[in-house]
Amino acid sequence: MKDYKGKIKSVKKISIDAYELLIQSDLENAISGQFISILCPNTTLRRPFSIAGFDKETKTLKILIKLKGDGTNYLKTLKENDEINFLAPLGNGFKIENKKSLLIGAGIGIAPMLFLKDELKNKNIENYLISGFKAQEEMIEGSDKTVIGGSVLDNLDEIIKEKNIEILYSCGPHIVLKLVSQLAKKHNIEAQVAMEKTMACSIGVCRGCIIKINKQGKIENASVCKDGPVFYGDEVIWE
Amino acid sequence: MGIEKLKTVLKNKNRSLTLKTPIISASGTYGYSDEYEDFIDLNCFGAISTKGITLEKRLGNDGDRIFEVKGGMINRIGLENVGIEKFIETKLPILRKKKIDFLLNIAGSTSQDYEKLALIAQKNNIEAIEVNVSCPNVKSGCLEFGLNPNSLYDLTSKIRKNYDGFLIVKLSPNTSDIKALATAVEEAGADCISAINTLRGLGIKLDWVGKKFIKKSVQGGLSGACIKPVALYMVNQIKEAVKIPIIAMGGIEKLQDLFEFISVGADAFQIGTANFINPSICSNLAKELNEFMIKNEIKDFEELKEVIKND
Ligand SMILES: Cc1cc2nc3c(=O)[nH]c(=O)nc-3n(C[C@H](O)[C@H](O)[C@H](O)COP(=O)(O)OP(=O)(O)OC[C@H]3O[C@@H](n4cnc5c(N)ncnc54)[C@H](O)[C@@H]3O)c2cc1C
Ligand SMILES: Cc1cc2nc3c(=O)[nH]c(=O)nc-3n(C[C@H](O)[C@H](O)[C@H](O)COP(=O)(O)O)c2cc1C
């Protein structure tokens, strides 16, 4: 973990309120589920974003941002060759297993799923990415199946059975991750979920982004930024 | 790098504490020991004030703990920490091995807690402790001590009896009479005062979803650039009341802030929230201060203080 100077290669609008940023830096390694934390001049704290893709050869990483407040609205104004400072690579990513994988992205939660899909493809692991968006105009491309309007969860039972899915990976709102974890339990398969929580230091010291997990029968605190953001669905104590 | 110039001696008539530089990382923002090692030059680092440590391990508060505001943040961590035993067992050896100077920041909910912690510090030859009597984030406990001069005097005296090292008491700004608190602490035998802890604050966010507002609120301690004017005021008041040295904090982010705090009586500094923005800030500030002094032919930190105070 280090702080990096990144050079913006491009900023592209990909939906009504989301942008793709390509950033070149000296960062050598990253895996899906890990994130970076960007310094924005108009906010107090840094802003965390999942790594949505990484090209080792050109040392270029991709992030997808959905517009929310001051931080994301600053980031969308960046231009080619602008410099940004970010901490990376942060947190623990997905632990890829050689199993038939179902990837579930809800909304902007698709970001780390796209990177995971790249990695699975490189490893020749069979996978299927389903993503869900509230409306057509919010849709981000790259999935095997996209659900607009309804719930991405409605389709999962069927897909799991049909495709003999052996593991679930997911990122999205808290409630989606909770339901994905319950679904995994029902089908007796593993789920890995990438969580979000407002954070301050982003390296595990301030204890600001704590969730409760169950470690061998004992309830413990875990930080989303350092112990996560990826957790096993069955270890999280869901609120 | 020659940072001899920044050598800082905090002293009163009984004891002194020598630091490599006057820049200390503030409690709760830096972990326990070497967590920030990737980012800082340990040679430029005065000391770390550890996360507030209690007798028993604490899991802290449930729910949201961080809320960002303009120029700062509100936290309600609730003193999550590993407890003194585990600290001594697992963190102290790292600090010792890597020769990282530190202040052991302690907190309790009864006077006995503090006395026991002081005794443990004494037994383990811990050179300096910083007593948090002012944490706004725990329901029972330290806040009451921190806001009443009589109970603060009692508490400090009791800790003093059990602990012979350099005793720093950290004051709360959530009071109408900081001078009375500072005086009580000095009279009870503390060697140094640090100030300020966080201010009480409430962050509210209302989102209009569907046909109603969804409200999120976080009540806790406000820190960061936005509290600097309060901190300057408080340090100035403390300086008027006592002779023991003062470690100043509250919104420090840049070289100019150090000068401003010196002008109201600071003898050293702590950096808190700014570490979250720039994890190298503690060593960067030391380097900048050093360069400023070289360029302007200021012999040492003592002379810098004189120069600022006499202008
Ligand atoms: C590990 C992690 C990965 C993330 N990955 C992505 C991603 O790939 N793409 C994306 O668009 N967003 C992602 N988010 C959410 C993103 O960090 C927030 O949307 C962003 O910080 C909002 O900043 P703002 O200033 O625009 O909004 P504001 O609403 O003004 O932010 C106010 C405060 O709340 C915090 N905050 C707001 N929403 C969130 C949230 N959902 N999670 C955590 N903190 C939040 C901000 O960091 C800030 O401190 C991720 C969050 C985490 C924790
Ligand atoms: C996340 C966080 C945790 C903190 N935890 C402690 C603590 O455990 N003990 C303590 O004495 N002060 C604690 N503080 C207060 C800081 O040490 C400092 O007094 C305060 O933040 C003001 O300085 P700043 O504006 O530079 O952050 C904490 C502050 C923050 C932001």
XYZ file of C-alpha atoms and ligand atoms in Angstrom:
634
model
C 0.000 0.000 0.000
C 1.364 3.373 -1.054
C 0.242 6.708 -2.321
C 0.417 7.055 -6.056
C 0.336 9.876 -8.554
C -2.029 8.912 -11.313
C -2.404 10.477 -14.717
C -5.866 10.560 -16.200
C -5.968 8.860 -19.593
C -9.653 9.379 -20.216
C -12.984 10.211 -18.627
C -15.969 8.777 -20.436
C -19.680 9.060 -19.694
C -21.138 5.551 -19.609
C -24.688 6.164 -18.393
C -26.934 9.010 -17.286
C -24.981 9.441 -14.052
C -21.860 7.285 -14.268
C -18.398 7.785 -15.697
C -15.467 5.551 -16.508
C -12.000 6.846 -15.580
C -8.785 5.336 -16.900
C -5.823 6.175 -14.722
C -2.176 5.448 -15.423
C 0.285 5.172 -12.540
C 3.157 3.110 -11.149
C 0.762 0.711 -9.452
C 2.032 -2.755 -10.395
C -0.553 -5.119 -8.968
C -4.218 -5.189 -8.073
C -6.925 -7.791 -7.832
C -10.679 -7.511 -8.123
C -12.456 -6.468 -4.953
C -9.592 -4.180 -3.966
C -10.126 -0.451 -4.144
C -8.315 2.852 -4.366
C -8.955 5.977 -2.361
C -8.719 9.243 -4.228
C -7.853 12.644 -2.837
C -10.404 15.232 -3.956
C -9.449 18.869 -3.391
C -12.992 19.896 -2.473
C -13.675 17.298 0.233
C -12.176 16.512 3.651
C -11.867 12.762 3.270
C -10.642 10.664 0.398
C -13.165 8.841 -1.798
C -13.054 5.048 -2.156
C -13.697 3.351 -5.523
C -13.469 -0.285 -6.520
C -10.980 -1.184 -9.180
C -13.062 -2.087 -12.235
C -10.196 -3.220 -14.419
C -6.428 -3.289 -14.526
C -4.060 -3.552 -17.456
C -0.687 -4.683 -16.186
C 1.167 -3.864 -19.377
C 0.172 -0.225 -19.555
C -0.252 0.049 -15.788
C -3.679 1.496 -16.333
C -6.525 1.037 -13.948
C -10.179 1.589 -14.528
C -12.774 2.860 -12.113
C -16.475 3.531 -12.593
C -18.029 6.348 -10.623
C -21.661 7.100 -10.014
C -22.394 10.746 -9.315
C -23.426 11.424 -5.721
C -22.009 14.559 -4.115
C -18.959 16.826 -4.147
C -16.321 14.121 -4.572
C -17.756 12.302 -7.551
C -18.832 15.552 -9.200
C -15.242 16.760 -8.975
C -13.870 13.527 -10.434
C -16.092 13.711 -13.501
C -14.572 17.089 -14.419
C -11.046 15.658 -14.721
C -9.411 15.864 -18.141
C -6.763 13.849 -19.949
C -3.320 14.318 -18.330
C -4.710 15.771 -15.106
C -3.005 14.346 -12.045
C -4.664 12.715 -9.090
C -3.315 11.257 -5.866
C -4.637 7.961 -4.611
C -3.844 5.246 -2.083
C -3.662 1.723 -3.477
C -4.096 -1.168 -3.601
C -6.438 -1.220 -0.606
C -8.195 -4.057 1.153
C -8.617 -7.743 0.465
C -10.084 -8.717 -2.873
C -12.078 -11.718 -4.020
C -10.506 -15.122 -3.431
C -11.034 -16.727 -6.764
C -11.947 -20.372 -6.760
C -11.970 -22.781 -9.639
C -15.738 -23.187 -9.566
C -18.624 -22.301 -11.835
C -19.174 -18.697 -10.835
C -22.180 -16.438 -10.779
C -21.369 -12.745 -10.493
C -24.115 -10.401 -9.316
C -23.743 -6.643 -9.677
C -26.432 -4.287 -8.465
C -26.211 -0.744 -9.804
C -22.707 0.705 -9.655
C -21.792 -2.504 -7.804
C -21.078 -3.849 -11.274
C -17.660 -2.126 -11.122
C -15.623 -4.804 -9.283
C -17.647 -7.549 -11.003
C -16.312 -6.470 -14.391
C -12.742 -6.810 -13.122
C -13.511 -10.152 -11.530
C -14.987 -11.330 -14.828
C -11.731 -10.408 -16.601
C -9.745 -12.376 -14.058
C -12.003 -15.426 -14.264
C -11.798 -15.333 -18.027
C -7.993 -15.235 -17.908
C -8.076 -18.272 -15.672
C -10.556 -20.069 -17.913
C -13.101 -20.336 -15.130
C -16.684 -20.588 -16.308
C -18.665 -17.547 -15.210
C -21.874 -15.627 -15.739
C -22.396 -11.971 -14.827
C -25.874 -10.685 -14.131
C -26.448 -7.086 -13.255
C -29.422 -4.972 -12.349
C -30.248 -1.294 -12.784
C -33.215 0.832 -11.754
C -33.763 2.250 -15.220
C -32.536 1.846 -18.795
C -30.680 5.161 -18.685
C -28.622 3.928 -15.723
C -27.477 0.782 -17.452
C -23.757 0.024 -17.637
C -22.572 -2.506 -20.186
C -20.495 -5.636 -19.842
C -22.832 -8.239 -18.338
C -24.069 -11.530 -19.714
C -27.553 -10.563 -18.604
C -28.951 -7.220 -17.528
C -32.121 -6.700 -15.560
C -33.769 -3.299 -15.845
C -36.388 -2.150 -13.359
C -37.108 -5.386 -11.496
C -34.850 -7.034 -8.987
C -31.703 -8.775 -10.109
C -32.359 -11.275 -7.332
C -35.540 -12.668 -8.893
C -33.577 -14.528 -11.548
C -30.939 -16.120 -9.409
C -32.591 -19.336 -8.200
C -33.152 -20.389 -11.773
C -29.672 -19.501 -13.000
C -27.990 -21.283 -10.119
C -29.875 -24.480 -10.907
C -29.662 -24.206 -14.665
C -25.947 -23.521 -14.776
C -24.927 -25.631 -11.809
C -23.413 -22.598 -10.121
C -20.963 -23.418 -7.344
C -20.039 -19.966 -6.032
C -21.560 -16.468 -5.880
C -19.688 -13.177 -5.969
C -21.546 -9.911 -5.485
C -21.316 -6.171 -5.001
C -24.138 -3.698 -4.512
C -26.365 -2.196 -1.813
C -26.320 -3.791 1.632
C -29.726 -5.409 1.191
C -28.706 -7.111 -2.054
C -25.578 -8.556 -0.450
C -27.605 -9.814 2.461
C -30.094 -11.551 0.177
C -27.320 -12.979 -2.002
C -25.727 -14.432 1.118
C -29.038 -15.991 2.170
C -29.467 -17.422 -1.280
C -26.001 -18.981 -1.161
C -26.863 -20.582 2.131
C -30.079 -21.972 0.719
C -28.198 -23.556 -2.170
C -25.385 -24.614 0.107
C -22.740 -22.759 -1.867
C -20.224 -20.067 -0.982
C -20.807 -16.343 -1.407
C -18.210 -13.591 -1.392
C -19.557 -10.057 -1.115
C -17.862 -6.662 -1.451
C -19.180 -4.309 1.224
C -19.302 -0.509 1.515
C -19.208 1.728 4.534
C -18.234 5.366 4.995
C -14.569 5.381 5.890
C -11.959 7.856 7.040
C -8.391 6.507 6.973
C -9.026 3.680 4.459
C -6.070 1.683 5.827
C -7.551 0.106 8.957
C -6.373 2.365 11.768
C -9.287 4.662 12.595
C -11.908 1.921 13.075
C -14.503 4.065 11.333
C -15.904 1.486 8.885
C -16.609 -1.428 11.187
C -19.022 -4.282 10.572
C -19.657 -7.299 12.776
C -18.520 -10.704 11.650
C -18.720 -14.181 13.077
C -15.265 -15.766 13.389
C -15.500 -19.364 14.562
C -18.529 -18.647 16.697
C -17.150 -15.415 18.129
C -18.568 -12.042 17.196
C -15.793 -9.679 16.178
C -15.306 -6.290 14.597
C -13.915 -6.155 11.109
C -12.975 -3.073 9.123
C -14.400 -2.820 5.641
C -11.282 -1.014 4.411
C -8.602 -3.420 5.616
C -10.196 -6.733 6.599
C -12.656 -6.347 3.693
C -14.137 -5.005 1.579
C -14.706 -8.609 0.479
C -16.200 -10.909 3.106
C -17.733 -14.357 3.027
C -21.495 -13.992 3.041
C -21.889 -16.410 5.935
C -19.429 -14.618 8.212
C -21.151 -11.214 8.037
C -23.667 -10.481 10.774
C -26.359 -8.832 8.690
C -28.245 -5.891 10.189
C 18.436 14.085 7.059
C 19.601 16.614 9.617
C 16.613 17.424 11.725
C 18.676 18.251 14.798
C 17.098 21.673 14.635
C 13.713 20.234 15.444
C 14.687 18.555 18.657
C 11.986 19.420 21.144
C 12.206 19.315 24.893
C 8.954 19.525 26.804
C 9.881 20.400 30.345
C 8.579 21.721 33.602
C 10.301 21.973 36.945
C 10.146 18.231 37.670
C 10.411 16.300 34.450
C 11.113 16.550 30.775
C 10.343 14.671 27.597
C 12.642 14.899 24.601
C 11.271 14.385 21.121
C 13.050 14.219 17.762
C 10.609 16.744 16.376
C 7.579 18.595 17.748
C 5.224 16.728 15.404
C 3.167 14.005 17.079
C 0.374 11.977 15.501
C -2.882 12.393 17.427
C -4.594 9.589 19.289
C -7.124 7.593 17.322
C -5.804 8.573 13.943
C -2.601 6.535 13.714
C -3.179 3.131 15.228
C -0.948 1.776 17.965
C 2.538 1.525 16.556
C 3.911 1.133 13.036
C 0.702 1.130 11.006
C 1.764 4.221 9.046
C 5.315 3.054 8.439
C 4.798 2.801 4.671
C 4.091 6.508 4.538
C 6.391 8.273 6.949
C 10.040 8.862 7.575
C 10.473 7.702 11.143
C 13.467 10.005 11.555
C 11.236 13.015 11.153
C 8.613 11.777 13.493
C 8.256 13.162 17.010
C 6.010 10.505 18.492
C 2.780 8.638 18.066
C 0.001 9.096 20.559
C -1.575 5.650 20.600
C -5.242 4.948 20.093
C -6.983 5.497 23.436
C -6.449 2.374 25.519
C -8.739 1.083 28.239
C -8.266 -1.662 30.834
C -10.450 -4.094 28.945
C -10.801 -4.499 25.208
C -13.666 -2.444 23.758
C -15.668 -3.108 20.602
C -16.823 0.500 20.258
C -20.145 1.824 18.984
C -22.604 0.116 16.677
C -23.926 1.810 13.563
C -22.351 4.527 11.468
C -19.189 5.932 12.994
C -18.063 8.508 10.472
C -19.857 11.532 9.070
C -18.135 14.004 6.819
C -18.813 17.736 7.107
C -17.418 20.825 5.409
C -13.807 21.137 6.521
C -13.933 18.241 8.945
C -15.553 15.077 10.166
C -17.591 13.716 13.046
C -16.608 10.400 14.576
C -18.241 8.144 17.111
C -15.771 5.280 17.224
C -16.569 4.743 20.910
C -13.012 3.939 21.913
C -12.695 0.617 20.160
C -9.317 -0.715 21.271
C -7.464 -3.913 22.080
C -7.165 -3.248 25.822
C -4.003 -2.615 27.819
C -2.964 -6.243 28.201
C -2.907 -6.947 24.501
C -1.248 -3.600 23.871
C 1.610 -4.462 26.199
C 1.866 -7.925 24.741
C 1.675 -7.196 21.023
C 2.150 -3.490 20.293
C 4.697 -2.353 22.844
C 7.369 -4.741 21.529
C 6.963 -3.259 18.039
C 7.310 0.287 19.352
C 10.391 -0.674 21.329
C 11.991 -2.711 18.581
C 11.529 -0.011 15.966
C 12.462 2.723 18.439
C 9.254 4.640 17.801
C 8.679 7.248 20.493
C 5.125 7.200 21.766
C 2.658 8.579 24.260
C 0.393 5.935 25.722
C -3.091 7.445 25.467
C -5.362 6.034 28.193
C -9.055 6.301 28.970
C -11.344 4.875 31.605
C -14.811 5.049 33.023
C -13.865 5.139 36.697
C -11.044 6.690 38.631
C -9.835 3.162 39.459
C -9.502 2.375 35.753
C -7.142 5.300 35.318
C -5.164 4.447 38.435
C -4.677 0.867 37.281
C -3.671 1.948 33.809
C -1.158 4.396 35.284
C 0.318 1.630 37.389
C 0.668 -0.649 34.396
C 2.390 2.140 32.484
C 4.734 2.666 35.409
C 5.571 -1.037 35.650
C 6.337 -1.234 31.962
C 8.601 1.815 32.014
C 6.433 3.737 29.633
C 8.042 7.121 29.300
C 4.948 9.233 28.728
C 1.201 8.878 29.073
C -1.530 11.101 27.720
C -4.686 10.894 29.776
C -7.878 11.270 27.800
C -10.336 12.795 30.244
C -12.404 14.220 27.474
C -13.766 11.613 25.150
C -17.258 12.579 23.976
C -17.966 9.176 22.474
C -18.590 6.903 25.401
C -21.756 7.032 27.424
C -20.368 6.696 30.869
C -17.004 7.763 31.964
C -14.313 10.082 31.022
C -16.313 13.128 30.035
C -17.440 13.804 33.589
C -13.888 13.885 34.889
C -12.883 16.164 32.086
C -15.408 18.888 32.723
C -15.240 19.477 36.440
C -12.077 21.086 37.878
C -12.439 19.362 41.269
C -12.857 15.847 39.936
C -10.176 16.478 37.352
C -7.811 17.585 40.109
C -8.577 14.410 42.097
C -8.179 12.166 39.110
C -4.884 13.727 38.032
C -3.498 13.521 41.593
C -4.364 9.835 41.806
C -2.730 9.076 38.485
C 0.301 11.115 39.540
C 0.695 8.955 42.671
C 0.887 5.791 40.577
C 2.964 7.100 37.732
C 6.331 8.737 37.772
C 6.874 9.294 34.050
C 5.874 12.254 31.914
C 2.189 12.872 32.567
C 0.161 14.675 29.940
C -3.519 15.444 30.482
C -5.640 15.993 27.379
C -8.366 18.569 27.796
C -11.823 18.836 26.321
C -12.985 21.965 24.541
C -16.574 21.216 25.558
C -16.401 23.507 28.563
C -17.095 27.088 29.423
C -13.981 27.442 31.584
C -10.900 25.809 30.125
C -8.654 27.895 32.377
C -10.052 26.304 35.516
C -9.466 22.828 34.082
C -5.915 23.653 33.026
C -5.113 25.082 36.442
C -6.512 22.014 38.208
C -4.356 19.736 36.095
C -1.207 21.749 36.719
C -1.825 21.932 40.462
C -2.384 18.185 40.622
C 1.077 17.583 39.260
C 0.668 16.988 35.533
C 3.761 17.709 33.463
C 2.047 18.881 30.316
C -1.356 19.633 28.795
C -2.539 18.566 25.385
C -5.555 20.184 23.768
C -7.953 19.986 22.187
C -9.939 16.829 21.929
C -12.893 16.810 19.556
C -15.853 19.177 19.867
C -19.339 17.808 20.243
C -21.142 17.774 16.947
C -24.167 16.395 15.150
C -24.220 15.556 11.463
C -27.549 15.196 9.711
C -28.363 14.085 6.199
C -31.891 14.058 4.818
C -32.561 12.327 1.515
C -35.897 12.704 -0.195
C -36.704 9.175 -1.362
C -40.060 8.307 -2.839
C -42.419 10.429 -0.802
C -40.546 10.852 2.423
C -37.283 11.948 3.967
C -34.803 9.315 5.034
C -32.780 10.717 7.888
C -29.278 9.737 8.812
C -27.603 11.300 11.802
C -24.286 10.834 13.535
C -23.532 12.489 16.855
C -19.956 12.474 18.025
C -16.686 14.364 18.041
C -15.967 17.016 15.443
C -12.375 17.312 14.205
C -10.391 18.706 11.315
C -9.674 22.103 9.791
C -13.047 23.521 10.840
C -12.155 23.343 14.562
C -8.865 25.245 14.307
C -10.215 28.612 15.504
C -11.664 26.932 18.604
C -8.376 25.150 19.229
C -6.377 28.372 18.874
C -8.692 30.079 21.339
C -8.430 27.223 23.837
C -4.645 26.960 23.645
C -4.392 30.706 24.118
C -6.579 30.477 27.227
C -4.605 27.545 28.632
C -1.351 29.401 28.080
C -2.686 32.310 30.121
C -3.526 29.972 32.991
C -0.534 27.629 33.323
C 3.231 27.367 33.031
C 3.580 23.700 32.030
C 4.149 22.981 28.318
C 1.263 22.621 25.876
C 0.870 20.186 23.018
C -1.584 21.823 20.653
C -3.938 20.211 18.182
C -7.135 20.812 16.295
C -7.254 21.144 12.534
C -3.532 21.354 11.861
C -2.825 20.740 8.175
C 0.055 22.975 7.113
C 3.196 24.822 8.160
C 1.343 28.078 8.711
C -0.914 26.334 11.250
C 2.141 25.379 13.307
C 3.231 29.003 13.445
C -0.232 30.124 14.494
C -0.313 27.616 17.330
C 3.181 28.621 18.455
C 1.988 32.215 18.608
C -0.622 31.268 21.217
C 1.721 29.129 23.292
C 2.188 25.697 21.712
C 5.376 23.790 22.537
C 4.593 20.803 20.291
C 1.795 19.696 17.985
C -0.457 16.790 17.233
C -1.887 16.000 13.834
C -5.137 14.041 13.676
C -7.680 14.165 10.897
C -5.105 15.426 8.386
C -3.442 11.988 8.454
C -6.517 10.620 6.719
C -6.082 13.105 3.909
C -2.321 12.802 3.555
C -0.809 9.820 5.360
C 2.685 11.309 5.044
C 1.739 14.623 6.610
C 3.558 14.137 9.921
C 6.966 13.674 8.379
C 6.254 16.147 5.577
C 5.446 18.903 8.073
C 8.629 18.165 10.008
C 10.645 18.431 6.816
C 8.953 21.663 5.798
C 9.523 23.156 9.209
C 13.160 22.140 9.100
C 13.628 23.663 5.647
C 11.958 26.879 6.740
C 14.328 27.167 9.672
C 17.420 26.474 7.585
C 16.405 28.972 4.949
C 15.717 31.663 7.518
C 18.711 30.875 9.699
C 16.754 29.959 12.747
C 18.995 27.941 15.021
C 16.539 25.604 16.681
C 12.913 25.088 17.640
C 13.331 27.129 20.828
C 14.552 30.074 18.791
C 11.638 29.705 16.388
C 9.233 29.951 19.323
C 11.008 33.062 20.547
C 10.945 34.666 17.105
C 7.220 34.100 16.757
C 6.321 35.199 20.267
C 8.348 38.392 20.082
C 6.881 39.574 16.803
C -14.814 -0.080 -0.735
C -15.738 0.852 -1.509
C -15.791 0.751 -2.878
C -16.609 1.609 -3.609
N -16.613 1.500 -4.971
C -17.342 2.355 -5.704
C -17.319 2.314 -7.142
O -16.632 1.489 -7.740
N -18.041 3.235 -7.817
C -18.808 4.178 -7.184
O -19.427 5.002 -7.869
N -18.862 4.226 -5.835
C -18.150 3.359 -5.080
N -18.196 3.433 -3.697
C -19.030 4.477 -3.092
C -18.321 5.815 -3.207
O -17.164 5.809 -2.376
C -19.231 6.973 -2.778
O -20.318 7.039 -3.655
C -18.493 8.287 -2.821
O -17.548 8.333 -1.776
C -19.446 9.462 -2.709
O -18.710 10.651 -2.609
P -19.400 12.055 -2.931
O -18.547 13.119 -2.370
O -19.696 12.164 -4.379
O -20.810 11.928 -2.199
P -21.315 12.425 -0.744
O -22.636 11.784 -0.565
O -21.254 13.902 -0.658
O -20.311 11.808 0.269
C -20.403 12.156 1.637
C -19.603 11.197 2.485
O -20.202 9.916 2.522
C -19.325 8.924 2.019
N -20.107 8.005 1.206
C -21.181 8.320 0.452
N -21.664 7.207 -0.134
C -20.896 6.172 0.256
C -20.904 4.774 0.012
N -21.808 4.197 -0.772
N -19.946 4.018 0.595
C -19.017 4.563 1.387
N -18.982 5.878 1.670
C -19.901 6.671 1.109
C -18.297 9.684 1.207
O -17.065 8.992 1.074
C -18.181 10.949 2.013
O -17.358 10.780 3.134
C -17.395 2.576 -2.950
C -17.338 2.663 -1.560
C -16.530 1.815 -0.834
C -16.483 1.935 0.649
C -11.353 8.910 14.288
C -10.841 9.624 15.505
C -10.586 8.894 16.673
C -10.101 9.526 17.825
N -9.828 8.782 18.929
C -9.290 9.383 20.021
C -8.911 8.614 21.182
O -9.050 7.386 21.209
N -8.373 9.269 22.249
C -8.171 10.624 22.241
O -7.651 11.158 23.211
N -8.518 11.364 21.153
C -9.061 10.789 20.058
N -9.384 11.554 18.955
C -9.171 13.021 18.980
C -7.875 13.426 18.298
O -6.751 12.833 18.932
C -7.714 14.962 18.283
O -7.734 15.428 19.600
C -8.817 15.672 17.511
O -9.181 14.915 16.382
C -8.435 17.085 17.057
O -7.352 17.091 16.161
P -7.503 17.140 14.548
O -8.425 18.265 14.228
O -6.107 17.317 14.021
O -8.085 15.829 14.150
C -9.876 10.937 17.808
C -10.136 11.658 16.629
C -10.608 11.025 15.491
C -10.868 11.841 14.252
